Coordinates of C-alpha atoms and ligand atoms in Angstrom, one line a residue:
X1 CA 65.5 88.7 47.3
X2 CA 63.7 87.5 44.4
X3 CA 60.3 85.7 44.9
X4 CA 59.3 82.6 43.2
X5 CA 56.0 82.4 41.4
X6 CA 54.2 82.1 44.5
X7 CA 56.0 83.7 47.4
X8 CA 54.9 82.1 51.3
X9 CA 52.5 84.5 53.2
X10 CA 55.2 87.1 55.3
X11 CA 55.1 84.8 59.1
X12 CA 57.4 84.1 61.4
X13 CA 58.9 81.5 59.6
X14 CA 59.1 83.9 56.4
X15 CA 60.8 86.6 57.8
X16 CA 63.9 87.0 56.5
X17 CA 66.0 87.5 59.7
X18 CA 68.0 90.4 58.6
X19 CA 65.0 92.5 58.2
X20 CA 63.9 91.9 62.0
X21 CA 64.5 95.2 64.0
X22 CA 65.0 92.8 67.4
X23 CA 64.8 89.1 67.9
X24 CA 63.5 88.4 71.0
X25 CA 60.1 86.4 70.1
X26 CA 56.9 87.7 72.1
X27 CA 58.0 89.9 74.9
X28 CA 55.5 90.6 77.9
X29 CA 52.7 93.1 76.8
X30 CA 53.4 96.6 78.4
X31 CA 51.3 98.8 75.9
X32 CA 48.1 98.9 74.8
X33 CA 47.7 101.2 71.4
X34 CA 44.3 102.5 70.0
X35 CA 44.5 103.4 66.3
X36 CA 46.6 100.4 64.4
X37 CA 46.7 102.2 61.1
X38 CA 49.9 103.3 59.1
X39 CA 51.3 105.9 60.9
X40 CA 51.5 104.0 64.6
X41 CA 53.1 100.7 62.7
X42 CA 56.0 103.0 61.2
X43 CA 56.5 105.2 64.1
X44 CA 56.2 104.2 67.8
X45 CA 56.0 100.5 67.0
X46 CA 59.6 101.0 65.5
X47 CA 61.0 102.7 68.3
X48 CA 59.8 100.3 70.6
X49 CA 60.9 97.6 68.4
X50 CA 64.6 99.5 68.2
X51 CA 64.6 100.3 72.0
X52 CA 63.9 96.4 72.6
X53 CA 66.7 95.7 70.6
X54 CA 68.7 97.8 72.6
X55 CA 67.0 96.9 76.3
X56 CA 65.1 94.5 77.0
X57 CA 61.6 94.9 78.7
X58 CA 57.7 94.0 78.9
X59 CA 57.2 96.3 75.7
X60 CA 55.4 94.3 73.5
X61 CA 52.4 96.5 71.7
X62 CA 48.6 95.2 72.1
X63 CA 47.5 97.0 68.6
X64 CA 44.0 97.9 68.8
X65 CA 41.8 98.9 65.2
X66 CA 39.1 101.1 65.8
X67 CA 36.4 99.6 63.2
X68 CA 37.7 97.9 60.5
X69 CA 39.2 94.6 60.6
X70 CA 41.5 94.4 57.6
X71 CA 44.6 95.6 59.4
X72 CA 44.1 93.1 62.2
X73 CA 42.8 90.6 60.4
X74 CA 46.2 90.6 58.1
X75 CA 48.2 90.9 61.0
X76 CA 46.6 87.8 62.5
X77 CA 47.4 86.0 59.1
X78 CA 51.1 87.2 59.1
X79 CA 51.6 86.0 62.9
X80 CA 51.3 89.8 63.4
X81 CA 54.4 90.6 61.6
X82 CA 53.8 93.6 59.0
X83 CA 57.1 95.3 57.3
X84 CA 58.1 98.9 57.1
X85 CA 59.5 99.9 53.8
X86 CA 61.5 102.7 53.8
X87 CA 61.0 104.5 50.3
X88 CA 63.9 107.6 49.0
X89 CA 65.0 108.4 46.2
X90 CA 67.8 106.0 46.6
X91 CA 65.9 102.9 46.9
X92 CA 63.6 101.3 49.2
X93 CA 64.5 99.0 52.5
X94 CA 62.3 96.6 54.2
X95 CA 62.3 95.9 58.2
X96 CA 60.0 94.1 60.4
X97 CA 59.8 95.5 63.5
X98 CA 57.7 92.3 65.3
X99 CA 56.9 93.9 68.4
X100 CA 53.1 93.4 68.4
X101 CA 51.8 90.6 70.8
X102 CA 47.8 90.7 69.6
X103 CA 45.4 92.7 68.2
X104 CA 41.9 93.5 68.5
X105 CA 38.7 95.3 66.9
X106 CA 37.3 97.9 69.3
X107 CA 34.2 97.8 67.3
X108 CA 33.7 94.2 67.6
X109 CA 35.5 92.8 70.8
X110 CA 35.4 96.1 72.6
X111 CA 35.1 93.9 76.3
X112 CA 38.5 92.7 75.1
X113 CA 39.9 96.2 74.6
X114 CA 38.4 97.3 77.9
X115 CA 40.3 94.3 80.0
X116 CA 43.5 95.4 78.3
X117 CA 43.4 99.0 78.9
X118 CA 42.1 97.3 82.6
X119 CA 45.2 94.9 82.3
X120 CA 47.8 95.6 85.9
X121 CA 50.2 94.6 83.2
X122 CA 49.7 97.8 80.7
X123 CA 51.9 100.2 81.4
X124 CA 51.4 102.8 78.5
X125 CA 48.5 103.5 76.4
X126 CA 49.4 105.1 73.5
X127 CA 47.0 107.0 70.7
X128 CA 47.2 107.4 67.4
X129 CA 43.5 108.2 66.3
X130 CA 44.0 111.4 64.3
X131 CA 42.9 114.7 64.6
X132 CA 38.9 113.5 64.2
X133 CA 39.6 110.9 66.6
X134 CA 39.0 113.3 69.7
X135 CA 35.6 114.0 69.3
X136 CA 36.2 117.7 69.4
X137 CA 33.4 120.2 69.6
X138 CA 33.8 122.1 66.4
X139 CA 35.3 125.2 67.0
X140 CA 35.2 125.5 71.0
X141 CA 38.4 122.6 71.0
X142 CA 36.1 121.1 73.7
X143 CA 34.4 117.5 73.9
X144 CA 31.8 117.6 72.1
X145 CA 28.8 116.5 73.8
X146 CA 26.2 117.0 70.9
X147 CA 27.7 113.8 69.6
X148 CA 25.6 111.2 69.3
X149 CA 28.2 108.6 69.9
X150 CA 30.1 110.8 72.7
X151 CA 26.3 110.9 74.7
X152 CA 25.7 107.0 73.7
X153 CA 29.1 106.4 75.7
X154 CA 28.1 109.1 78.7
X155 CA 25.5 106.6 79.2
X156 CA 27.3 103.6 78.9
X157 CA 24.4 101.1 78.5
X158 CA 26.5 99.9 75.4
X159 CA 30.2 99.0 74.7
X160 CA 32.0 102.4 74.3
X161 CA 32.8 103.5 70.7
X162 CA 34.7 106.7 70.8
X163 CA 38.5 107.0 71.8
X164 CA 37.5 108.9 74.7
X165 CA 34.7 106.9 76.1
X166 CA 37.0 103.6 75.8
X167 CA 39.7 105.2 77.7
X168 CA 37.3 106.8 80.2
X169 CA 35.7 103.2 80.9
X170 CA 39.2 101.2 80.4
X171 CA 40.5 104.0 83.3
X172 CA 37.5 103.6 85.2
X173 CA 37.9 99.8 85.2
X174 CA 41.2 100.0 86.1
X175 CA 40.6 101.9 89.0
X176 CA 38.3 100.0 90.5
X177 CA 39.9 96.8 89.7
X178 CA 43.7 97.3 91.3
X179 CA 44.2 101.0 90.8
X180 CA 47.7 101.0 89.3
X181 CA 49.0 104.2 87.4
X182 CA 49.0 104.3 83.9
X183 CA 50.7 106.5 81.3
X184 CA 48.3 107.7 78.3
X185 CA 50.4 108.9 75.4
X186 CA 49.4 110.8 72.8
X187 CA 50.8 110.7 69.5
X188 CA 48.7 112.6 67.8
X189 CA 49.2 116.2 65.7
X190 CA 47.6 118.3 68.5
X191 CA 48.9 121.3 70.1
X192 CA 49.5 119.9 74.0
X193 CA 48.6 116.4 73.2
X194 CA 49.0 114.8 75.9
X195 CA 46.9 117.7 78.0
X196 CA 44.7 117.6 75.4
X197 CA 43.5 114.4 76.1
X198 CA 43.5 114.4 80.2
X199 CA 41.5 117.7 79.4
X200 CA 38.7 115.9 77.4
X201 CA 39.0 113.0 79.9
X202 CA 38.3 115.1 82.7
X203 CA 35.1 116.7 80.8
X204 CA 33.7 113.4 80.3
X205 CA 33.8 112.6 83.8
X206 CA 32.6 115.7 84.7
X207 CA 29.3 114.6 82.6
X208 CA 29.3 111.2 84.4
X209 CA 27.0 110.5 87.8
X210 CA 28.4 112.0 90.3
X211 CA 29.9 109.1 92.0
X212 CA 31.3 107.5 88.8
X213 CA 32.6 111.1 87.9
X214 CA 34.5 111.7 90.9
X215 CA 36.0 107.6 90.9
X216 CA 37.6 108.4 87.0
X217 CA 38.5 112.5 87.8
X218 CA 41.0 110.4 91.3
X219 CA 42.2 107.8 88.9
X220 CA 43.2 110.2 86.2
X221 CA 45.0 112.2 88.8
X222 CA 47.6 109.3 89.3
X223 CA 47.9 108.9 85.9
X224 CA 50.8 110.7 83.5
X225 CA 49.7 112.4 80.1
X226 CA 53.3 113.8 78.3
X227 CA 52.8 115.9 75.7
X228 CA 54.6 114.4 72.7
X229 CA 55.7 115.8 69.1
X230 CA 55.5 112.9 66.4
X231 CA 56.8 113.3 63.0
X232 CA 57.2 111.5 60.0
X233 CA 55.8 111.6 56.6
X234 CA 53.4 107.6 56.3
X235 CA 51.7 107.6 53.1
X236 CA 48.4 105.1 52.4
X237 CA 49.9 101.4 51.2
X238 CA 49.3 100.6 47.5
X239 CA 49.6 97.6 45.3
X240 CA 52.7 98.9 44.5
X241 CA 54.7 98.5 47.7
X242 CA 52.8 95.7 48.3
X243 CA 54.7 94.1 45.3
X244 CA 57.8 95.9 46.7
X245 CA 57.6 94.0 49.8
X246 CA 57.3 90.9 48.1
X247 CA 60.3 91.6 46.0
X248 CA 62.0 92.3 48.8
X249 CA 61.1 90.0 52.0
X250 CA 60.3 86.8 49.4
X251 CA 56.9 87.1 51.5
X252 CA 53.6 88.3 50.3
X253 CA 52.8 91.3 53.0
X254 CA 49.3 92.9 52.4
X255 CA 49.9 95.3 55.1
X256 CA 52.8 97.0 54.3
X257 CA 53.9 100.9 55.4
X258 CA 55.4 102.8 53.5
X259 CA 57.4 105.9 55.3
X260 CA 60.1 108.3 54.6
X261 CA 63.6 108.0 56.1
X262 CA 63.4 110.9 58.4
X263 CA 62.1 109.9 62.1
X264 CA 61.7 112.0 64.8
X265 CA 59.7 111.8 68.1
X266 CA 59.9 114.9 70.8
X267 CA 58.5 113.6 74.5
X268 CA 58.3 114.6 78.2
X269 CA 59.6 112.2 80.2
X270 CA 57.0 112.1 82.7
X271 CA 55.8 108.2 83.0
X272 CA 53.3 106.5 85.9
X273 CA 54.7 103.5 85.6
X274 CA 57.8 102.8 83.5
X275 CA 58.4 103.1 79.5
X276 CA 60.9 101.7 76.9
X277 CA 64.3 103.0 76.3
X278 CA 63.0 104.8 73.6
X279 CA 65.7 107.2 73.4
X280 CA 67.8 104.3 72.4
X281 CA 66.2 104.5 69.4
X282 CA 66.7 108.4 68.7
X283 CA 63.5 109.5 70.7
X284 CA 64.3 113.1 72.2
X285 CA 63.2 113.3 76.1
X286 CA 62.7 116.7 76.8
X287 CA 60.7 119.7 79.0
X288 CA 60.7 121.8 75.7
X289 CA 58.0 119.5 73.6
X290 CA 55.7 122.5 73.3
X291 CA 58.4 123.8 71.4
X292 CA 58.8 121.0 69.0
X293 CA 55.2 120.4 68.7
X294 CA 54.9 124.1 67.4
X295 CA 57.2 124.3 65.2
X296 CA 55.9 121.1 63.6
X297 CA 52.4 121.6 63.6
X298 CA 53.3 124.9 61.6
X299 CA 56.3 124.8 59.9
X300 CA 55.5 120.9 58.8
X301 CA 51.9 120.5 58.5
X302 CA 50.4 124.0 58.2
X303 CA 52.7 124.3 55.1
X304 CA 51.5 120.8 54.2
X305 CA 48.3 121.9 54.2
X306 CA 48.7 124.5 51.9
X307 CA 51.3 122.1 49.5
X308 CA 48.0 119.9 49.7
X309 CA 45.0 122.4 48.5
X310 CA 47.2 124.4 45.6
X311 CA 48.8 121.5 45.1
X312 CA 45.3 119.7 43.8
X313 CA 43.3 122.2 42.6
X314 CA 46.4 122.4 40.0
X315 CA 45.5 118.9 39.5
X316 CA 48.8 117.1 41.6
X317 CA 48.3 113.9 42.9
X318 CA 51.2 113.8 45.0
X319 CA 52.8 116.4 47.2
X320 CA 56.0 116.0 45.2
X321 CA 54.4 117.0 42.0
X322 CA 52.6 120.2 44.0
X323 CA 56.3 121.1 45.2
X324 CA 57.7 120.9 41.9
X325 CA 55.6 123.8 40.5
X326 CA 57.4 126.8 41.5
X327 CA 54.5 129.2 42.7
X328 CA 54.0 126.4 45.2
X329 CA 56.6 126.2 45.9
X330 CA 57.2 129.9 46.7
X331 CA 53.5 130.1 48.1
X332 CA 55.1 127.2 50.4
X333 CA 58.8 129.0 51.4
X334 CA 56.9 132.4 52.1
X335 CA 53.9 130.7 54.5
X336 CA 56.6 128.6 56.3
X337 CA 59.0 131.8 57.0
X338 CA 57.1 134.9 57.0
X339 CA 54.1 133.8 58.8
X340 CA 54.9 130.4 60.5
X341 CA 58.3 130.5 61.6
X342 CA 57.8 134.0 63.5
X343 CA 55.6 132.2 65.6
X344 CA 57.6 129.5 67.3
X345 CA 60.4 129.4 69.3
X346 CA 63.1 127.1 68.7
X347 CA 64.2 124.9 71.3
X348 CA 67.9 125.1 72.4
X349 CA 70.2 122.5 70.5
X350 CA 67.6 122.5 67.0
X351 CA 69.5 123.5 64.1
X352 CA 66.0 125.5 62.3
X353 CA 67.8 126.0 59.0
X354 CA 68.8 122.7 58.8
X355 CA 64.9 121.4 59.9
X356 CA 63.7 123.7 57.1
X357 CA 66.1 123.0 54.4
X358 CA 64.7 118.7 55.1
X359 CA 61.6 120.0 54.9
X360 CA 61.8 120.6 51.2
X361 CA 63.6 117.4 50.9
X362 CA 61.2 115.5 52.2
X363 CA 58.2 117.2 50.3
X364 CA 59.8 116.6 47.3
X365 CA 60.7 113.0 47.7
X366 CA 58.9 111.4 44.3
X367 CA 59.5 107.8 45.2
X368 CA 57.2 108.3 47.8
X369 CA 54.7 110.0 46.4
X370 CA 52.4 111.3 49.0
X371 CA 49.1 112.1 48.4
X372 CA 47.7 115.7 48.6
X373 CA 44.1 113.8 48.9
X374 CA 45.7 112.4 52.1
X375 CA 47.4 115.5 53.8
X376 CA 44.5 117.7 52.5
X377 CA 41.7 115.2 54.2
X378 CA 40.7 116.4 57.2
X379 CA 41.2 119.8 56.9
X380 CA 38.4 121.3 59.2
X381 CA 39.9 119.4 62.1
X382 CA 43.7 119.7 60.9
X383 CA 44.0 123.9 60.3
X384 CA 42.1 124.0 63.3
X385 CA 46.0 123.2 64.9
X386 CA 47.7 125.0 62.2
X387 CA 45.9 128.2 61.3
X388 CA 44.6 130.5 63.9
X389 CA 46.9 131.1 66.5
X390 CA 49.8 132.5 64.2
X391 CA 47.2 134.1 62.4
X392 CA 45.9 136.1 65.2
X393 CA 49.4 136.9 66.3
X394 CA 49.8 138.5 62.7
X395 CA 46.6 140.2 62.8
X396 CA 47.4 141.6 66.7
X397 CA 50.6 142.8 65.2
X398 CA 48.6 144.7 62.8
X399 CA 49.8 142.5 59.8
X400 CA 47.6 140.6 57.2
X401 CA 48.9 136.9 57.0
X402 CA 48.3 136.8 52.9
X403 CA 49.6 133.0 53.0
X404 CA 47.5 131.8 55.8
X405 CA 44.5 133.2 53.9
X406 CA 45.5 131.8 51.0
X407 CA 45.5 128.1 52.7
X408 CA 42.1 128.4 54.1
X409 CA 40.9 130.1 50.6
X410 CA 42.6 127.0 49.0
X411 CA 40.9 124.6 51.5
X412 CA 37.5 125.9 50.5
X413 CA 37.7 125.8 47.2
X414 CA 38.5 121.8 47.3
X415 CA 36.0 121.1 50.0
X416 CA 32.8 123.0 49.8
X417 CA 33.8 124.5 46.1
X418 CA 31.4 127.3 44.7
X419 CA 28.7 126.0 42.2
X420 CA 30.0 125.7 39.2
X421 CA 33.9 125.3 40.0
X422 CA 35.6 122.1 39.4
X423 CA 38.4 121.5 41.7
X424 CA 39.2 118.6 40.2
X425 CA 39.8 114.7 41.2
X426 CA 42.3 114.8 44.0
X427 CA 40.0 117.7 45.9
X428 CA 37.2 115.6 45.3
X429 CA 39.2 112.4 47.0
X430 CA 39.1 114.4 50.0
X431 CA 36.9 113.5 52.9
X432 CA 36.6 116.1 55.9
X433 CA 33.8 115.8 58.1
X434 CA 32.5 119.1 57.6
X435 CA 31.9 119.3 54.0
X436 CA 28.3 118.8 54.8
X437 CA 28.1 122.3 57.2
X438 CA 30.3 123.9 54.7
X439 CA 28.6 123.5 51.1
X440 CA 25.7 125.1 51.4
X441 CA 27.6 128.2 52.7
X442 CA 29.4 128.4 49.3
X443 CA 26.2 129.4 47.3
X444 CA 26.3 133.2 47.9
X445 CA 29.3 135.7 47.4
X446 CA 32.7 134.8 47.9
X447 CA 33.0 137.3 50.8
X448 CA 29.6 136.0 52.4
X449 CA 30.9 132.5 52.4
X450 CA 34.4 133.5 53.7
X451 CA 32.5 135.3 56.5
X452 CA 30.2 132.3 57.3
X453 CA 32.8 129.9 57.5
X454 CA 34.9 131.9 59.8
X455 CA 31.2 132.6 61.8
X456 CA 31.0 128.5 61.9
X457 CA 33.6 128.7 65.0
X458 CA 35.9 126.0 62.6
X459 CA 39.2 127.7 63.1
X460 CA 37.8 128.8 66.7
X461 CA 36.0 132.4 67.3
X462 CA 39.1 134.4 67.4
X463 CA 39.2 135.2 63.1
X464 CA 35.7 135.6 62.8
X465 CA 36.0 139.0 64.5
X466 CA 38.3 139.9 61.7
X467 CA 36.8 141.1 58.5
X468 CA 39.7 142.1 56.9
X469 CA 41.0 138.7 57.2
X470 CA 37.6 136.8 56.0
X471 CA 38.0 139.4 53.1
X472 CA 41.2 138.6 52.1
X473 CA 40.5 135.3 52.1
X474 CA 37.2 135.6 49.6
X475 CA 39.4 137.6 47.5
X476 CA 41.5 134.6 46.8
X477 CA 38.8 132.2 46.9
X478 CA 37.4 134.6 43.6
X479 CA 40.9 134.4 42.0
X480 CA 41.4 130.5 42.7
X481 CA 38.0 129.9 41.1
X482 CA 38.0 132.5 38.0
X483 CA 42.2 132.9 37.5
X484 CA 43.6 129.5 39.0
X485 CA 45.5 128.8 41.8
X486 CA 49.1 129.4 40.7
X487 CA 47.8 133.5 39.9
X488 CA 46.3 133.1 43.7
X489 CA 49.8 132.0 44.5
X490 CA 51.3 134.5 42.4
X491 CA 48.9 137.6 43.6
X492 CA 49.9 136.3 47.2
X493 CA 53.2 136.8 46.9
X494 CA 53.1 139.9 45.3
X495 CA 50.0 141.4 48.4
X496 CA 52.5 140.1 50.8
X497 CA 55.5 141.9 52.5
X498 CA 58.8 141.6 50.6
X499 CA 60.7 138.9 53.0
X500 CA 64.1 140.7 53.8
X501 CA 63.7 140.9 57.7
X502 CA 64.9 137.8 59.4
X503 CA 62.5 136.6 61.5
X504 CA 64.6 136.7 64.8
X505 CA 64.8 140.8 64.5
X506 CA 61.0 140.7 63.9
X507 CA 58.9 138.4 66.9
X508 CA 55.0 138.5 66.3
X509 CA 54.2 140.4 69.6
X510 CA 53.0 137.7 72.4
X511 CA 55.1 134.5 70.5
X512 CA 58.3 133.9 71.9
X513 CA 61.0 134.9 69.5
X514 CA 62.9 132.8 67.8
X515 CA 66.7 131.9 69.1
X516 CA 69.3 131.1 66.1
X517 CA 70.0 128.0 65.1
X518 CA 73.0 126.1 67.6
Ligands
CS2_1 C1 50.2 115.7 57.2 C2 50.7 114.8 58.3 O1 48.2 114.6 56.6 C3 48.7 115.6 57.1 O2 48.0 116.5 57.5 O3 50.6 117.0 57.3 O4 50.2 113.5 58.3 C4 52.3 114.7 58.1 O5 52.6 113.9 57.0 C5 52.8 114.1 59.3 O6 52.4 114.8 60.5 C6 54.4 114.0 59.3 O7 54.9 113.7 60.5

């Protein structure tokens, strides 16, 4: 479709109707979602708007922003439509999934987000906060109750502002108003997700008065928490698409997501109180999600990680141009299948080779251009999922995980780098929350600040135990910063273990081994 000079707004009388995933206008709402950024509008919200096409039901999406308004306040411009463009190298499609009923601005009508979450209507609330979004202790995985905000929402004399304390008031509310189940669905990169969150649910009421404790700790007892395994690659929106969408709807979106083809979504199917017939739209119910969620938080995003850091400090913008070097690439291969891939267990029915080979794929996919500023944000609460466990299975097995070290060795050079190394722009574009804990540790010896980071408790306590691990990893924090990260790479490779076993006839002691491909 080619705009004219001045294409209409994207509404619901712009929509071009063959881009609309399902045509029923405004069903009931059914879910309540906190956290309205990319990766929710091109994931979940396009399931539910494919499993309404399929079967009808009360699943319209109440989209809730955390603080900023732009997203809503777009949406609320564009009668809440919003398209999804789907970006390979063979072009780029538009659809609109219109399955959002409202939206709202915790930050500023947080009573409004507390009657929804309250609503006997809301069936599901789903999450899609990130990693950060939990409030996590560093290190211990637990609440963290040294948080200012987290203690400010204890006490509840204001509107709750953390993910947690909303839910924990919005539950609270609910059971005191009409006491109906609820499911609380995370869709979120944490090992046990959906545990996760009952877990730091449960902690907060346990810091609640007594009384007020015990009401939420009942409720959350009738309430369901699947673990879920959520995957696919949402990079930020740019001018760019947002001219694509124009070119291609004949509307002017300013909210468009951008996404790769590939979709996939692993879930239990445990629900309180109904769900859409997501599995209509290619969702996989099944009792083996830890599975899943293993093998993508490693394979997929502990490999990311590391495409991210060497990837940038070579000066790449894009994961796609990080890929294309070929120590990163190989840095990448041996990570994912010498020290991932022994640690998961593949779920009956996965074809692994087939998962791994689209892995590459989808790296390299240059029309997407994924930022390593984006994957490698983050990072102190991200390899927190990623990085110990399979290295401590190594370590246990009495085997020095060269790549893992080499991802955390990368991380630190980007985000607390040693005075007087430049890691460049994209490293610099990086926001994590510790950077502030972390720089001053970089001012001594390499192996000093290898040993204090690991001492911080931010890839948990297990590693810090481990000398010969925060060694390893200074010795590559001295080559990154004096040789370069494609001779750390290189010298990685070559430390390492030649890779001829196959992984199956090899099991990290204590991991589950891993069952050929079907
Ligand atoms: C990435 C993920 O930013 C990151 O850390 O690894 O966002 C990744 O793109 C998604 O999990 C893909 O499903």
């Amino acid at each position: 479709m080619t705009p004219g000079p001045h294409p209409p707004r994207l509404g619901a009388a712009s929509t071009p109707a063959g881009t609309l995933v399902h045509h029923r206008g405004g069903p009931e709402t059914g879910i309540v979602h906190l956290g309205l950024g990319n990766f929710h509008r091109a994931h979940q919200a396009v399931y539910t708007a494919q499993a309404l096409a399929h079967t009808d039901g009360p699943w319209g999406i109440l989209g809730v922003a955390s603080r900023s308004p732009a997203v809503a306040d777009a949406l609320r411009a564009q009668d809440l439509r919003y398209s999804v463009l789907e970006v390979s190298p063979e072009g780029t499609r538009a659809s609109v999934p219109a399955v959002h009923t409202g939206v709202l601005v915790a930050a500023q009508e947080p009573g409004a987000v507390l009657d929804a979450l309250a609503a006997p209507a809301t069936a599901i609330v789903t999450l899609t906060v990130t990693e950060h979004g939990y409030t996590f202790a560093p290190g211990s995985g637990g609440l963290d109750l040294a948080n200012p905000l987290v203690r400010a929402d204890l006490a509840g004399t204001a509107p709750p502002r953390t993910t947690i304390g909303l839910l924990a008031r919005g539950l609270l509310r609910r059971a005191r108003t009409h006491g109906r189940p609820v499911t609380v669905l995370s869709c979120d990169n944490l090992v046990q997700n959906g545990a996760t969150t009952r877990r730091l649910l449960r902690e907060f009421a346990a810091e609640l008065p007594a009384a007020e404790g015990a009401e939420l700790l009942a409720y959350l007892d009738t309430a369901a928490f699947p673990n879920s395994m959520v995957d696919r690659i949402v990079p930020a929106t740019t001018d760019a698409y947002r001219a694509t969408a124009a070119r291609l709807l004949g509307a002017r979106d300013e909210v468009p997501v951008p996404a790769e083809p590939f979709t996939m979504w692993a879930l239990e199917d445990r629900f309180a109180a109904g769900r859409p017939a997501w599995e209509s739209a290619g969702a996989v119910f099944t009792d083996e999600v830890d599975a899943y969620e293993l093998i993508k938080l490693r394979l997929l995003n502990g490999t990311h990680s590391l495409l991210a850091y060497l990837g940038a400090l070579h000066g790449c913008a894009t994961i796609p141009e990080a890929i294309a070097r070929p120590e990163i690439a190989a840095a990448a291969d041996r990570v994912l299948r010498t020290e991932y891939l022994p640690t998961v267990r593949v779920p009956g029915g996965m074809d692994i080779e087939r998962y791994i080979a689209e892995l590459s794929a989808r790296w390299s996919n240059f029309a997407l251009g994924h930022k390593t500023s984006q994957v490698g944000s983050d990072g102190s609460v991200k390899l927190r999922q990623r990085v110990p466990e399979p290295a401590l299975a190594h370590l246990a097995a009495g085997r020095m995980p060269h790549h893992l070290a080499l991802t955390l060795a990368a991380y630190l050079c980007c985000i607390a780098p040693p005075p007087g190394f430049d890691p460049g722009p994209a490293a610099a574009a990086m926001s994590d929350p510790a950077r502030a804990t972390l720089t001053p540790l970089a001012g001594g010896s390499a192996r000093d600040f290898a040993a204090a980071v690991l001492r911080t408790g931010l890839l948990g306590a297990g590693l810090a135990e481990h000398t010969a691990f925060a060694d390893r990893v200074a010795e590559l924090i001295t080559v990154i910063t004096t040789h370069g990260p494609l001779t750390a790479a290189r010298e990685t490779a070559e430390a390492a273990e030649p890779d001829t076993r196959s992984p199956s006839e090899d099991p990290v002691p204590g991991t589950p081994s891993t069952t050929p491909a079907h």
